[in-house]
XYZ file of C-alpha atoms in Angstrom:
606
model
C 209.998 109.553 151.401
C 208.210 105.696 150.775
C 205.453 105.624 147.950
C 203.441 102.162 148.312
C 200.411 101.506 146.392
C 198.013 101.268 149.477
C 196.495 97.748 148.029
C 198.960 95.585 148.246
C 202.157 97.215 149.866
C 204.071 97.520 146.588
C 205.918 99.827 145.450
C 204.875 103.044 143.238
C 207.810 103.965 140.580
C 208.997 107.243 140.015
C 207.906 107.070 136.661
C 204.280 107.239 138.071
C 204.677 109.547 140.802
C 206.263 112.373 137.979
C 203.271 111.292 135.660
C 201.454 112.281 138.564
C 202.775 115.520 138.873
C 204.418 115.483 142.220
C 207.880 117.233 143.103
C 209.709 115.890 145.772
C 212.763 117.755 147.842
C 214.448 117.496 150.791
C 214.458 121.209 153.347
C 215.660 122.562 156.372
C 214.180 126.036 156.724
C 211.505 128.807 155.401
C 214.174 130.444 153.484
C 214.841 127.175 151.731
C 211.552 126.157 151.101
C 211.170 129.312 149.204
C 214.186 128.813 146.840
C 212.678 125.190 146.078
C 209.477 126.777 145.285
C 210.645 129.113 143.033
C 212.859 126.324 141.375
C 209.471 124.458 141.051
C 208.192 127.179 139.185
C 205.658 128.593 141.870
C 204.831 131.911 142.473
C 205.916 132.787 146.207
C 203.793 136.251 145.893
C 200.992 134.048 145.104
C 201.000 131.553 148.068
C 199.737 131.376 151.540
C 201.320 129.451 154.162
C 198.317 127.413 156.289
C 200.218 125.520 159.658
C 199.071 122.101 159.968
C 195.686 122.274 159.180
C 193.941 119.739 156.768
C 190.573 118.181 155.827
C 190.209 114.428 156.451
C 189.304 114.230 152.376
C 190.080 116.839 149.790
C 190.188 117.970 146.146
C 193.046 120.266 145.991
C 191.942 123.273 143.695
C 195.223 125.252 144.375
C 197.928 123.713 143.874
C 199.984 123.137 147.501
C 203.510 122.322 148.647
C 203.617 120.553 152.364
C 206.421 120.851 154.277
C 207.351 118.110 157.301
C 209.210 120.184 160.107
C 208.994 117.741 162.464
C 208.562 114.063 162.707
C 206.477 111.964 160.288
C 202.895 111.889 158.309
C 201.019 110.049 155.787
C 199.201 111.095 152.985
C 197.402 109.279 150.490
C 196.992 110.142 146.818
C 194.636 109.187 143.895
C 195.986 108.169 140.274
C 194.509 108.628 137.495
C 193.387 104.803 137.955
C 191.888 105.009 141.153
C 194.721 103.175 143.096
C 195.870 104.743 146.030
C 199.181 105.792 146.952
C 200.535 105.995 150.493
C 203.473 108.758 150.962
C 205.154 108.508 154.296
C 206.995 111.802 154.513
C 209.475 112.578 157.940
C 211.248 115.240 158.938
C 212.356 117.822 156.359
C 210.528 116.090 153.240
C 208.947 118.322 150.870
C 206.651 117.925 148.555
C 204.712 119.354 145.794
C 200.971 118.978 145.094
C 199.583 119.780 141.804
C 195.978 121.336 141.554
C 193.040 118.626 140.766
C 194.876 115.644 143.463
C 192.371 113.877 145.264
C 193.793 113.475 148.595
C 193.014 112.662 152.368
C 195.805 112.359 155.134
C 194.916 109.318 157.561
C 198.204 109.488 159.419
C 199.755 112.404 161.629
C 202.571 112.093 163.977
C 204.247 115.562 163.122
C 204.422 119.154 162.610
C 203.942 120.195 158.995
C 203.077 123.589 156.830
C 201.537 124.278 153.493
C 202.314 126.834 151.005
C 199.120 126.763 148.819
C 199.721 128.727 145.266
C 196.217 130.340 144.514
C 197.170 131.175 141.069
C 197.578 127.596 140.250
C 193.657 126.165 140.185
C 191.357 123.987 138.693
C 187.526 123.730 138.496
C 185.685 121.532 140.555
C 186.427 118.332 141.285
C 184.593 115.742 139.262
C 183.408 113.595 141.597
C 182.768 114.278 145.101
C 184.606 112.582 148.059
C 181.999 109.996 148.298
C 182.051 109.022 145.006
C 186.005 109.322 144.811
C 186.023 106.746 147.572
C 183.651 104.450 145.989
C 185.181 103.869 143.084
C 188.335 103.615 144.366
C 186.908 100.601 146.360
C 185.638 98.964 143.684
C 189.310 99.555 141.447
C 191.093 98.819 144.202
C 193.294 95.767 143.245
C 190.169 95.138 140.725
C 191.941 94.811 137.860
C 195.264 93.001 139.345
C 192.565 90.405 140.848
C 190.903 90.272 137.551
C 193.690 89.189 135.626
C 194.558 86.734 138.096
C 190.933 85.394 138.284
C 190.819 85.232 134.171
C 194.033 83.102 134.252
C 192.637 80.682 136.144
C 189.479 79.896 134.332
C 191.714 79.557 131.279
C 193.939 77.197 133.498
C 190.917 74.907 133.573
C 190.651 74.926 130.112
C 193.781 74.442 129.199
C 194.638 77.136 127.532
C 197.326 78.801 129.623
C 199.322 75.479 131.080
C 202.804 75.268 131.655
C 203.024 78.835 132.242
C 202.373 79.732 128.740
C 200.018 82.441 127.208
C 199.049 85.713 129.342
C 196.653 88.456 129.667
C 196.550 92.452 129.538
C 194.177 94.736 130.579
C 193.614 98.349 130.045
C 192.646 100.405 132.675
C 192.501 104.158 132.485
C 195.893 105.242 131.372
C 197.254 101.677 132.676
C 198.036 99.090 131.386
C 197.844 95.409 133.938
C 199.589 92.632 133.138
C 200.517 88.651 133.573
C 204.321 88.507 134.013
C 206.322 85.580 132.523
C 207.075 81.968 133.075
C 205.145 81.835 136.231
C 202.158 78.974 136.912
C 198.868 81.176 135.452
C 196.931 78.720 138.069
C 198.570 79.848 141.570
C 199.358 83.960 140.764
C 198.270 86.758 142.837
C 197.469 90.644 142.456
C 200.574 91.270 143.930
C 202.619 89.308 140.835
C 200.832 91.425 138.150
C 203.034 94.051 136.317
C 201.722 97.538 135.955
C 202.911 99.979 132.997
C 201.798 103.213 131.551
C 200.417 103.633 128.072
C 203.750 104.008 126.271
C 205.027 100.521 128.176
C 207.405 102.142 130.613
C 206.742 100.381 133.827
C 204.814 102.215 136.760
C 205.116 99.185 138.902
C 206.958 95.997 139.391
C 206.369 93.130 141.513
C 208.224 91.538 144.141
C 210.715 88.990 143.271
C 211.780 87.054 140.288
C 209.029 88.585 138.083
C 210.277 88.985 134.551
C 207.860 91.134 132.003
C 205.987 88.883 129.301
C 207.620 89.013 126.127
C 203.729 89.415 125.016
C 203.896 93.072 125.888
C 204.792 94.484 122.218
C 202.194 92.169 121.048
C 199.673 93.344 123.165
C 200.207 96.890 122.324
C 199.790 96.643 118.963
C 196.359 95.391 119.632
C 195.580 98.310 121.865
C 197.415 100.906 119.284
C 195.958 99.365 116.046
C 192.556 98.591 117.388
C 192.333 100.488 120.431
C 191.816 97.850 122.258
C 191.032 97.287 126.131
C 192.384 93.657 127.068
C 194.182 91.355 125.198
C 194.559 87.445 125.563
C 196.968 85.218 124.192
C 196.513 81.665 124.211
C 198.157 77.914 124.156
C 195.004 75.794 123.357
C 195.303 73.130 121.692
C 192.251 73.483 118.967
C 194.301 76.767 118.229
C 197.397 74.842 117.823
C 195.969 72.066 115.408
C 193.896 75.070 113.420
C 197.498 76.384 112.215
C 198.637 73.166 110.904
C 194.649 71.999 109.213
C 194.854 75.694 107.148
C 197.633 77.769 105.573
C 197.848 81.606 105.810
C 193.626 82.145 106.684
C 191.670 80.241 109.075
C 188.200 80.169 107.485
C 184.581 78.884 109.128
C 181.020 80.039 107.788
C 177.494 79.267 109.145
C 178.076 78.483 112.728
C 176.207 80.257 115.233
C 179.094 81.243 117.384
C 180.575 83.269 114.538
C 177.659 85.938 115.857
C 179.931 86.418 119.001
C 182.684 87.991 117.187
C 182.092 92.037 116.488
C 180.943 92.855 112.985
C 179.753 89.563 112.434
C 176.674 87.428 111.904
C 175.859 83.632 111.346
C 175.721 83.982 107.367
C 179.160 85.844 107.637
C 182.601 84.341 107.231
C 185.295 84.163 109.644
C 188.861 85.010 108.449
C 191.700 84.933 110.941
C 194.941 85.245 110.083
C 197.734 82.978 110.051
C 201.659 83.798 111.039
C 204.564 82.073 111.725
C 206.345 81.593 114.577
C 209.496 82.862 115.967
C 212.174 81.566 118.396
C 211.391 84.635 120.629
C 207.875 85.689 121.319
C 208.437 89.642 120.800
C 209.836 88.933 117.324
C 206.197 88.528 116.243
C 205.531 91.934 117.061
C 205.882 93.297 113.083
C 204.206 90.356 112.131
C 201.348 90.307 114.204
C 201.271 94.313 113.581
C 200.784 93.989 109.540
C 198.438 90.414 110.128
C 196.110 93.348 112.005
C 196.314 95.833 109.799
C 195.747 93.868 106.979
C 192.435 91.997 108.365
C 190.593 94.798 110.105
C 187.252 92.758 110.210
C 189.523 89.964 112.154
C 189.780 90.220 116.145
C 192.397 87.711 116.642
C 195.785 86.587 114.922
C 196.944 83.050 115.360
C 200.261 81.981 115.466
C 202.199 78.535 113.992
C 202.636 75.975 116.053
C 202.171 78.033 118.695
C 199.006 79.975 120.098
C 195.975 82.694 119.297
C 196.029 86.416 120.105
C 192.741 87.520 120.880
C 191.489 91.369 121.841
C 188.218 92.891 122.843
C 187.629 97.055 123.243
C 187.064 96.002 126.947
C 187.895 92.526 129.392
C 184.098 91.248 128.643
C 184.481 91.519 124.795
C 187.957 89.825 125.185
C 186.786 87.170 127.027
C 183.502 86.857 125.057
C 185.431 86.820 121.324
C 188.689 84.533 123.127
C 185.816 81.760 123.768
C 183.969 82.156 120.150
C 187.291 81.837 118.444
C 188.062 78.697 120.537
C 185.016 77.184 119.773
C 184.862 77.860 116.348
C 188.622 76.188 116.715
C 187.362 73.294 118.206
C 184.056 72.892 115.745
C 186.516 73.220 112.662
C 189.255 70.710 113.806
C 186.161 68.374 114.873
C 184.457 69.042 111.163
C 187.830 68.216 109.473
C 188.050 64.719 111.656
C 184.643 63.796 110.567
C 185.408 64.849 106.855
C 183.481 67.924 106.826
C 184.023 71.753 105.273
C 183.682 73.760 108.447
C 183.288 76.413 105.061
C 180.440 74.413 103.393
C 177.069 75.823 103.092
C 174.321 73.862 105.549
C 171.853 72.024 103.259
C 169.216 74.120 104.297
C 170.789 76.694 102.565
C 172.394 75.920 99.106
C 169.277 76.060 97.040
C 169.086 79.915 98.490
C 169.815 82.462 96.035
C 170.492 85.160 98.625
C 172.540 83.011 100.858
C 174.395 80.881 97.971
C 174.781 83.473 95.302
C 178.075 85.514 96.177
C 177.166 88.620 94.440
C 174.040 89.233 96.835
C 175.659 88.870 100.233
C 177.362 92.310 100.072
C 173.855 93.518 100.554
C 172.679 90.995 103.016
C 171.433 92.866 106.311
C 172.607 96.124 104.775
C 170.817 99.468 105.943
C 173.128 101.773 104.251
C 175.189 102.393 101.323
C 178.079 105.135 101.784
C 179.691 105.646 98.229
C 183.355 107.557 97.390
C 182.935 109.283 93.806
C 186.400 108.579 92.013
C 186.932 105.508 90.633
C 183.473 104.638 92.282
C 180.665 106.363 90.717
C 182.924 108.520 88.361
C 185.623 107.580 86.194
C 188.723 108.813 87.640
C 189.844 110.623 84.595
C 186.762 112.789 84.719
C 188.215 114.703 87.699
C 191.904 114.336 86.471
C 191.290 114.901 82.987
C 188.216 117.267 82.983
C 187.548 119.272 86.643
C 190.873 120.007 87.468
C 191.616 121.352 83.996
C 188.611 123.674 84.007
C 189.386 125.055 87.254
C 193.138 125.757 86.483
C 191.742 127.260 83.046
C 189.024 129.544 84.571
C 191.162 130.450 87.535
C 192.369 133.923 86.753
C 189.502 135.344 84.964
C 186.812 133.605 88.181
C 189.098 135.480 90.508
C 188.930 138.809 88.618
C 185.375 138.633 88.062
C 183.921 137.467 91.176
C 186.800 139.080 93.724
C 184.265 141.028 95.393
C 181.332 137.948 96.197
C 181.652 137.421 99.639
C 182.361 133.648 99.243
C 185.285 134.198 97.309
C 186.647 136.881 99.653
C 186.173 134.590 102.267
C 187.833 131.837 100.072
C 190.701 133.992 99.494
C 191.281 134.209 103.336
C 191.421 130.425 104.006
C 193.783 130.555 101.529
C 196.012 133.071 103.110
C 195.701 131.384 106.176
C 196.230 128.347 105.145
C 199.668 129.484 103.570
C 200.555 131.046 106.916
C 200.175 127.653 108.087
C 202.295 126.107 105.388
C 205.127 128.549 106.219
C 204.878 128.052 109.761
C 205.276 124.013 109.126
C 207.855 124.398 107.082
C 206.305 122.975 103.875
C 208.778 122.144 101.497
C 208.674 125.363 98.569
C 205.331 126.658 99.777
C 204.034 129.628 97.928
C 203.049 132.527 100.114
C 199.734 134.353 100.006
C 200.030 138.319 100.838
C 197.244 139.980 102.920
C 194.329 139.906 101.321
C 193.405 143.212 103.580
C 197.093 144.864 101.750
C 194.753 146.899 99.902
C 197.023 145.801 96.694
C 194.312 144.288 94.841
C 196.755 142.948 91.495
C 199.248 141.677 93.653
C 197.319 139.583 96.136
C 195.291 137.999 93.541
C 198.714 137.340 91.436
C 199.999 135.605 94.812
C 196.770 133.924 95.387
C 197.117 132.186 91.462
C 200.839 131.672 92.175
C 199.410 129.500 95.217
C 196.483 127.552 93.687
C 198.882 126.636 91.117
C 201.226 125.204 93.663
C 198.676 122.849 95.466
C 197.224 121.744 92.170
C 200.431 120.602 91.056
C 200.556 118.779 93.801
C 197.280 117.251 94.196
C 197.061 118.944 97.371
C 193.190 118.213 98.992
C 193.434 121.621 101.676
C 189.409 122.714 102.390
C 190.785 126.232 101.130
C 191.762 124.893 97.398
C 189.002 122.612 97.403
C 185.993 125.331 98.427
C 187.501 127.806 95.598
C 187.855 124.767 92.867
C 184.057 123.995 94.033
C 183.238 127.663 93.582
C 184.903 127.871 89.558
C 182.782 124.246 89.046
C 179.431 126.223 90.359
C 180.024 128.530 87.613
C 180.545 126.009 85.405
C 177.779 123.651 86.136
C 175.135 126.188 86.164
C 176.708 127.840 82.539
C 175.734 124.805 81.054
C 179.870 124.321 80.229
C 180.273 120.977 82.749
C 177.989 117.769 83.469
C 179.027 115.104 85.962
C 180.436 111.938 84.307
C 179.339 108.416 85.853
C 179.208 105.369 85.300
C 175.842 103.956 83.696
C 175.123 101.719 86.338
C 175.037 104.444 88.601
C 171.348 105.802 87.984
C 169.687 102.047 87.628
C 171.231 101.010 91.124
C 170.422 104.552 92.876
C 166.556 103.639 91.942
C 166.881 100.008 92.962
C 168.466 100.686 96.409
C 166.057 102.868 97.513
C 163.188 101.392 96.113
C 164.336 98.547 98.218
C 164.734 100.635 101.638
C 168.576 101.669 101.223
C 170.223 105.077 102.471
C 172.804 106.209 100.041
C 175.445 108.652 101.273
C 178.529 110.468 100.025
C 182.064 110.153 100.934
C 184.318 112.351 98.973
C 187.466 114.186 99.622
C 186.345 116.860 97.069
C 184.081 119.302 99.258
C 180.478 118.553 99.860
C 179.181 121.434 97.873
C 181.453 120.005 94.592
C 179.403 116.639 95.965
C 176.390 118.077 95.239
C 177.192 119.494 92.244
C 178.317 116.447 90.292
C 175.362 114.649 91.041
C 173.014 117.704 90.538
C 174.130 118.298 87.413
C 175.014 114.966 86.138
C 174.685 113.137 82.461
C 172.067 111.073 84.355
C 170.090 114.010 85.714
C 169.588 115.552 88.594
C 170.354 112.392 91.324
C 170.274 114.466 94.822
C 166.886 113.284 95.352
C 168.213 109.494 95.493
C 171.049 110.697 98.267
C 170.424 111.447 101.663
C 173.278 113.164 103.062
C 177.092 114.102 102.078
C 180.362 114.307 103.993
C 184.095 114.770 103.125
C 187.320 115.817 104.952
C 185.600 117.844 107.383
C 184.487 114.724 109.044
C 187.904 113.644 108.966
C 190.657 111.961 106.514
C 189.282 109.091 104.785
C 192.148 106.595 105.892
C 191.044 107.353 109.668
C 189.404 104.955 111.510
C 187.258 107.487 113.472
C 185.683 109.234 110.193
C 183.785 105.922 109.526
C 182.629 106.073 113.383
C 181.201 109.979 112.958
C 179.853 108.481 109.950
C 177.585 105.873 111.850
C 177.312 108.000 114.664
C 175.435 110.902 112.168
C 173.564 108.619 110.276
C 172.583 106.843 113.085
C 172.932 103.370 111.892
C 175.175 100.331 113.386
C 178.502 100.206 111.242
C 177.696 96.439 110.608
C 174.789 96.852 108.688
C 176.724 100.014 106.296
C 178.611 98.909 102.920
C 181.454 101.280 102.015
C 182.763 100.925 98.514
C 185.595 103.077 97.381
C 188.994 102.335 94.761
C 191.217 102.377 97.672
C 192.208 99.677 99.447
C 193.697 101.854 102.540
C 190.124 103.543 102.677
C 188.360 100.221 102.628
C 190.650 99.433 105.234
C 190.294 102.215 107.459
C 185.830 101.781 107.451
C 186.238 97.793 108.001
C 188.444 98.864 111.047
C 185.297 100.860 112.228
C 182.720 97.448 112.131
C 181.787 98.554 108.063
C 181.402 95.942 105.575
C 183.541 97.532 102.561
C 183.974 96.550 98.806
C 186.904 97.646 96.558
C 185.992 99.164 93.751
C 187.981 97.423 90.143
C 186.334 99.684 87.709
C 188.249 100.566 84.202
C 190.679 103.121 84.149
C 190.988 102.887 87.910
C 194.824 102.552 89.835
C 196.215 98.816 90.843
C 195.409 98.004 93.980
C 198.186 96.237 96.734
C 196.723 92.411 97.724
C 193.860 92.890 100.116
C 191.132 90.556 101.748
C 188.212 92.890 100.385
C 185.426 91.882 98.184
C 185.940 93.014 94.684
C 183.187 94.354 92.485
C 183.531 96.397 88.590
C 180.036 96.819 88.834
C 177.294 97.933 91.581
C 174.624 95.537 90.041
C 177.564 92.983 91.641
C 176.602 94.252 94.968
């Protein structure tokens, strides 16, 4: 059997034809066919054998086997790209067909059979054939040509001469790529590399094609930023940039800065700076920490060498690829002329909200999103007071209250959660009997036994935290506990929203604790100043995504939302999502690792 891409002739790897699901054997007779079903793992009591008959197009629902008994067809297959893939089977190839394969057979010059499994389906095709075929004329070769067509309008400019620099593309669950050392001017579709996700290859072109030593590069950009194309570059502005500035370029007030995501003209753009390596996939761990460690940045340049640029699709790649480069260009230019490209225009240094540093953090700001430890509470109150009055009131809550339906339902995501625990192997875990035992004393005894475990270990499960939240409710409303925060809390709570500003909640504790400290605070009841909550259940605070539900609930653009929180990973994690973020320095709170975050000990800093 030959598998071709049906685009350009080349040929389809067996990586991508298992990712695809096929099964491919060779078979003489019925009796064999059914032994090489059954080794596929197909039921043979399920199937139905159909003699040579076939739609022009089709959406397999069941999943089918074809058998060639005599002399040679075609078939043509859809990936999950919208290529197509020509099989030429002959004589005694078999073949195996999962359910949900778009697939039309334009060639017949033999006798075949199919054994169709009708307890292997899916539902109905997504698209119809129509639409199938449609886009698989417009992704047809799209991408490969795309790449090509992008390396020659950076030819012109002179960014990719001499063979250098290259370009990636992600496409579905494929990745489409420039290979190395060849002239970026005079390549075709059929040159272009193809490789799955993980970087395995799906697809290599004629000749003496080597792979660009880019590709580890690039996928860091797509895993760290989930990005959809990638562009590395050999200008020259980007060249002199890493010898004018040390570890950070650094250019405010220029209108192209608006071009780069997250940004705006009274922003500042940071890129940073690495060094250079005799081998271009040595920068991989470098260029890996340089984006992790400037999640506001879209583009990493390199010593004496180049710029790696990314986009979450081609256009923004493109788009941010020429800002950079023209910011490049207008700061090498500035420096010639003896100008800061990071000086203030003179229409705007006798402008308090423009020139005064404290006031920018604020600047085009919709909404505030605030963590409470080390941010609007002291971090010992929680440490030092909440935890210790929940341990304290643990046994006598539980006895008292055992048969309130929100503890009994408490005391159930706490068993479960234990099974889980057990089931994962967590290291010492503390098991929880049945709460529905019926042995009242010794479920509640295992149950303490288990709280005290996670406390001790700081543990943040929604189980723990709901029943902590449940001994604080008792405590709050007896009068025994008041929320501790800091006093500029309540003064910048009225100023923000006088002034139009949303303030929201980001905790780990659980949103009813949430509500509770700032119901019951030293200040007064503040829930009236906050207008909504969230914590874990959106997701972990060091994940990207969380920040993105965030935006998504409160409807605002991440741009125009200030995140301030004592943790620099957290700051990290909403920056990565388009937030503007402050770190928190407040006294008592932990030391923080080196970071490129505003710092603020106060909010009337903001």
């Amino acid at each position: 059997m030959k598998a071709v891409f049906e685009d350009d002739g080349t040929v389809a790897s067996s990586f991508l034809l298992q990712e695809l699901g096929l099964k491919m054997a060779a078979c003489t007779s019925d009796s064999e066919l059914h032994q090489i079903a059954v080794n596929w793992g197909c039921q043979i009591d399920t199937s139905q054998i159909v003699e040579s008959a076939w739609d022009d197009n089709a959406f397999l629902q069941c999943a089918q086997i074809i058998w060639v008994k005599s002399g040679s067809i075609r078939l043509c297959l859809v990936d999950s790209g919208f290529a197509e893939i020509s099989l030429s089977l002959t004589e005694h190839d078999a073949i195996f067909l999962p359910a949900a394969t778009y697939v039309r057979m334009p060639q017949c010059a033999g006798v075949f059979s199919r054994m169709v499994f009708t307890d292997m389906t899916c539902a109905s095709p997504p698209l119809t054939i129509e639409e199938q075929h449609g886009k698989i004329n417009k992704s047809r070769a799209r991408v490969s040509e795309l790449v090509t067509e992008l390396c020659r309008l950076f030819y012109t400019l002179g960014w990719v001469s001499g063979t250098g620099g290259s370009i990636s593309i992600r496409h579905g669950n494929r990745v489409y790529m420039a290979p190395s050392g060849v002239q970026k001017e005079r390549m075709m579709p059929a040159d272009i590399f193809v490789l799955d996700n993980n970087g395995d290859i799906l697809r290599r072109p004629e000749g003496p094609y080597k792979l660009s030593e880019c590709c580890p590069l690039f996928y860091n950009a797509f895993r760290l930023r989930n990005a959809g194309a990638c562009i590395h570059t050999h200008a020259m502005d980007a060249f002199m940039c890493t010898l004018l500035y040390d570890k950070e370029f650094h250019v405010q007030h220029m209108e192209m800065i608006k071009g780069i995501a997250g940004h705006g003209f009274h922003d500042s753009c940071v890129v940073p700076i690495i060094e250079n390596t005799a081998r271009e996939m040595d920068l991989a761990d470098s260029l890996a920490q340089a984006i992790e460690s400037y999640p506001r940045s879209n583009a990493v340049l390199v010593r004496r060498h180049g710029v790696y640029v990314w986009g979450k699709d081609w256009i923004q790649a493109k788009t941010q690829c020429e800002c950079y480069h023209y910011l490049f260009e207008a700061a090498v230019k500035m420096r010639q002329h003896g100008m800061d490209p990071t000086s203030k225009p003179a229409e705007c240094r006798n402008c308090p909200q423009i020139n005064d540093e404290s006031t920018r953090l604020l600047n085009r700001i919709e909404a505030i999103v605030l963590d409470i430890e080390g941010t609007t509470t002291p971090l010992s109150f929680v440490s030092a007071v909440l935890f210790p009055f929940a341990a304290a009131q643990l046994r006598s809550f539980l006895e008292s209250s055992w048969d309130v339906a929100a503890v009994r339902e408490t005391v159930l995501q706490l068993y479960l959660q234990a099974r889980c625990d057990l089931n994962d192997a967590v290291s010492d875990v503390v098991a929880v009997l049945d709460p529905f035992s019926g042995d009242k004393a010794a479920v509640l005894e295992s149950i303490l036994q288990n709280v005290q475990w996670q406390m001790s270990l700081n543990r943040k499960t929604t189980a723990l935290k709901r029943l902590q939240g449940l001994i604080w409710h008792q405590g709050y409303q007896q009068g025994v506990l008041k929320g501790q925060i800091f006093e500029d809390v309540v003064p910048s709570f009225q100023k923000w929203t006088q002034n139009g500003l949303k303030i929201y909640i980001y905790s780990s504790g659980s949103i009813d604790a949430q509500k509770l400290l700032f119901g019951y605070s030293e200040g007064g009841d503040l829930t009236s100043y906050l207008s909504g909550y969230f914590d874990t259940t959106t997701g972990a605070k060091v994940d990207r995504t969380s920040y993105e539900k965030i935006a998504s609930q409160i409807k605002v653009e991440p741009s125009r939302i200030l995140f301030a929180t004592d943790m620099v990973n957290e700051a990290r994690a909403a920056a990565t999502a388009g937030f503007k973020t402050v770190v928190m320095n407040r006294v008592g709170n932990s030391p923080q690792p080196d970071h490129p975050f505003p710092i603020a000990s106060s909010f009337e800093e903001f």
